[in-house]
Each structure stands twice: as structure tokens, then as C-alpha cells.
Amino acid sequence: MSDDTKPAASTFLAGHLARKGSDELDTLQATLDLARKLLVRGEVEPYADGENPFEPIPYPWEVTEVHRSAPRRIYLGTVSDLATGTGHTVYFAAGLARDEDEFRRQLSVYIGHTFANGATVKAGLGDFPFSKTFISPSLRQTLRKFDEARNAPASFFYLSQWHENRS
């Protein structure tokens, strides 16, 4: 492989590995050398699409396409994180999106794809769990305008969390 076609090194990953020390780098280099030998000898074949056990299978909402012609609406979402010893956290979000999948993608940026997948999500401002706790009357009026496409910004996302630990 010529220098022109070599992939660029990841500065971030290189820094992380360097911080682990020389012994860790030696182990990694030995592992990479062995992996190259296995490929050259034909003892292993590259993974087929969807076969790699180290690549998580995306949730369906992570790979859908947004229908650009669909109107943007306010979506609400909530999910709880209950962990023994660390307490209870409730996440509540509101955002402008064209569909539920787009809203989940927005939510996943802040709380991760596992929690976003488990969130209860609904279009509109109707009765929704925790909405009275997390949405003030003035915010509700603003969200209603956004939902009706009146003076809605190009994007909007609101996230709040409530955490309690009684241990």
C-alpha cells in the first residue's frame, strides 16, 4: 500500500492508546500482526454485512429516511432510568420532527440509542406522561404554536431530566 492510499490514523484513538502505555501498545501491535498473518494465509475471511458481532444492529428508526414533504410536528418523549443504588432518572423531551423516527434520532443524541429506543413517544401535545411536570403553561403555548406551524423555528429540541436518589 503506497503512502497515498494508506488510511489516515485516528489522532483521538492514538492518544487514547498511548495513554494506556507501552505494554498495551505492544500487545495491540502483536495482535494486529497476527490478524494480518491470518488474512494473508486465508485462515479468516472478512465479515459479511450484518455478521460482525461487535457492530450493534441498528434499531429500525435509526435507518429510516425522513419524508421531507411531511409537516413538522411537536413530538413528546419520555423514558425512565431505574438503577439500583444510583436512583431514578426521568428524561422528558419535546422536539420538532417530521415523524417519530426522526424524533428518536434527535433524542438519541442526548440520551443514547438504547434509552431513545425504549422511550414512549407521541406526536402532539395531548395527555402525555410527565408533561404537566416538565412543560410550563408558557412553554405549552409555544409548543402548540410550533405544532401548528406558526412561527416555528428551523429546529427545536427541549430536554429535561428529573433525578432522585433515596439511598
Tab-separated table of N, CA and C in Angstrom, residues 81-90 162-167:
chain	number	residue	atom	x	y	z
A	81	ASP	N	-34.883	5.810	33.762
A	81	ASP	CA	-33.692	5.015	34.028
A	81	ASP	C	-33.712	4.685	35.517
A	82	LEU	N	-34.019	3.443	35.816
A	82	LEU	CA	-34.034	2.977	37.201
A	82	LEU	C	-32.829	2.080	37.418
A	83	ALA	N	-31.920	2.500	38.276
A	83	ALA	CA	-30.732	1.698	38.534
A	83	ALA	C	-30.536	1.569	40.039
A	84	THR	N	-30.412	0.336	40.491
A	84	THR	CA	-30.214	0.089	41.915
A	84	THR	C	-28.977	0.821	42.404
A	85	GLY	N	-29.140	1.582	43.445
A	85	GLY	CA	-28.023	2.294	44.042
A	85	GLY	C	-27.735	3.647	43.437
A	86	THR	N	-28.224	3.892	42.225
A	86	THR	CA	-27.968	5.195	41.617
A	86	THR	C	-29.225	6.040	41.507
A	87	GLY	N	-30.361	5.485	41.810
A	87	GLY	CA	-31.586	6.268	41.835
A	87	GLY	C	-32.450	6.105	40.605
A	88	HIS	N	-33.304	7.081	40.426
A	88	HIS	CA	-34.297	7.071	39.360
A	88	HIS	C	-34.166	8.377	38.587
A	89	THR	N	-33.994	8.271	37.292
A	89	THR	CA	-33.932	9.446	36.431
A	89	THR	C	-35.039	9.339	35.398
A	90	VAL	N	-35.782	10.411	35.230
A	90	VAL	CA	-36.805	10.503	34.193
A	90	VAL	C	-36.338	11.547	33.194
A	162	TRP	N	-35.296	14.665	35.534
A	162	TRP	CA	-35.563	14.710	36.966
A	162	TRP	C	-34.869	13.498	37.537
A	163	HIS	N	-34.094	13.716	38.580
A	163	HIS	CA	-33.355	12.618	39.183
A	163	HIS	C	-33.564	12.641	40.688
A	164	GLU	N	-33.782	11.472	41.245
A	164	GLU	CA	-33.836	11.371	42.698
A	164	GLU	C	-33.102	10.110	43.111
A	165	ASN	N	-32.428	10.219	44.237
A	165	ASN	CA	-31.720	9.075	44.797
A	165	ASN	C	-32.037	9.053	46.269
A	166	ARG	N	-32.659	8.002	46.710
A	166	ARG	CA	-33.070	7.893	48.107
A	166	ARG	C	-32.220	6.906	48.883
A	167	SER	N	-31.076	6.544	48.350
A	167	SER	CA	-30.252	5.554	49.065
A	167	SER	C	-29.349	6.239	50.081
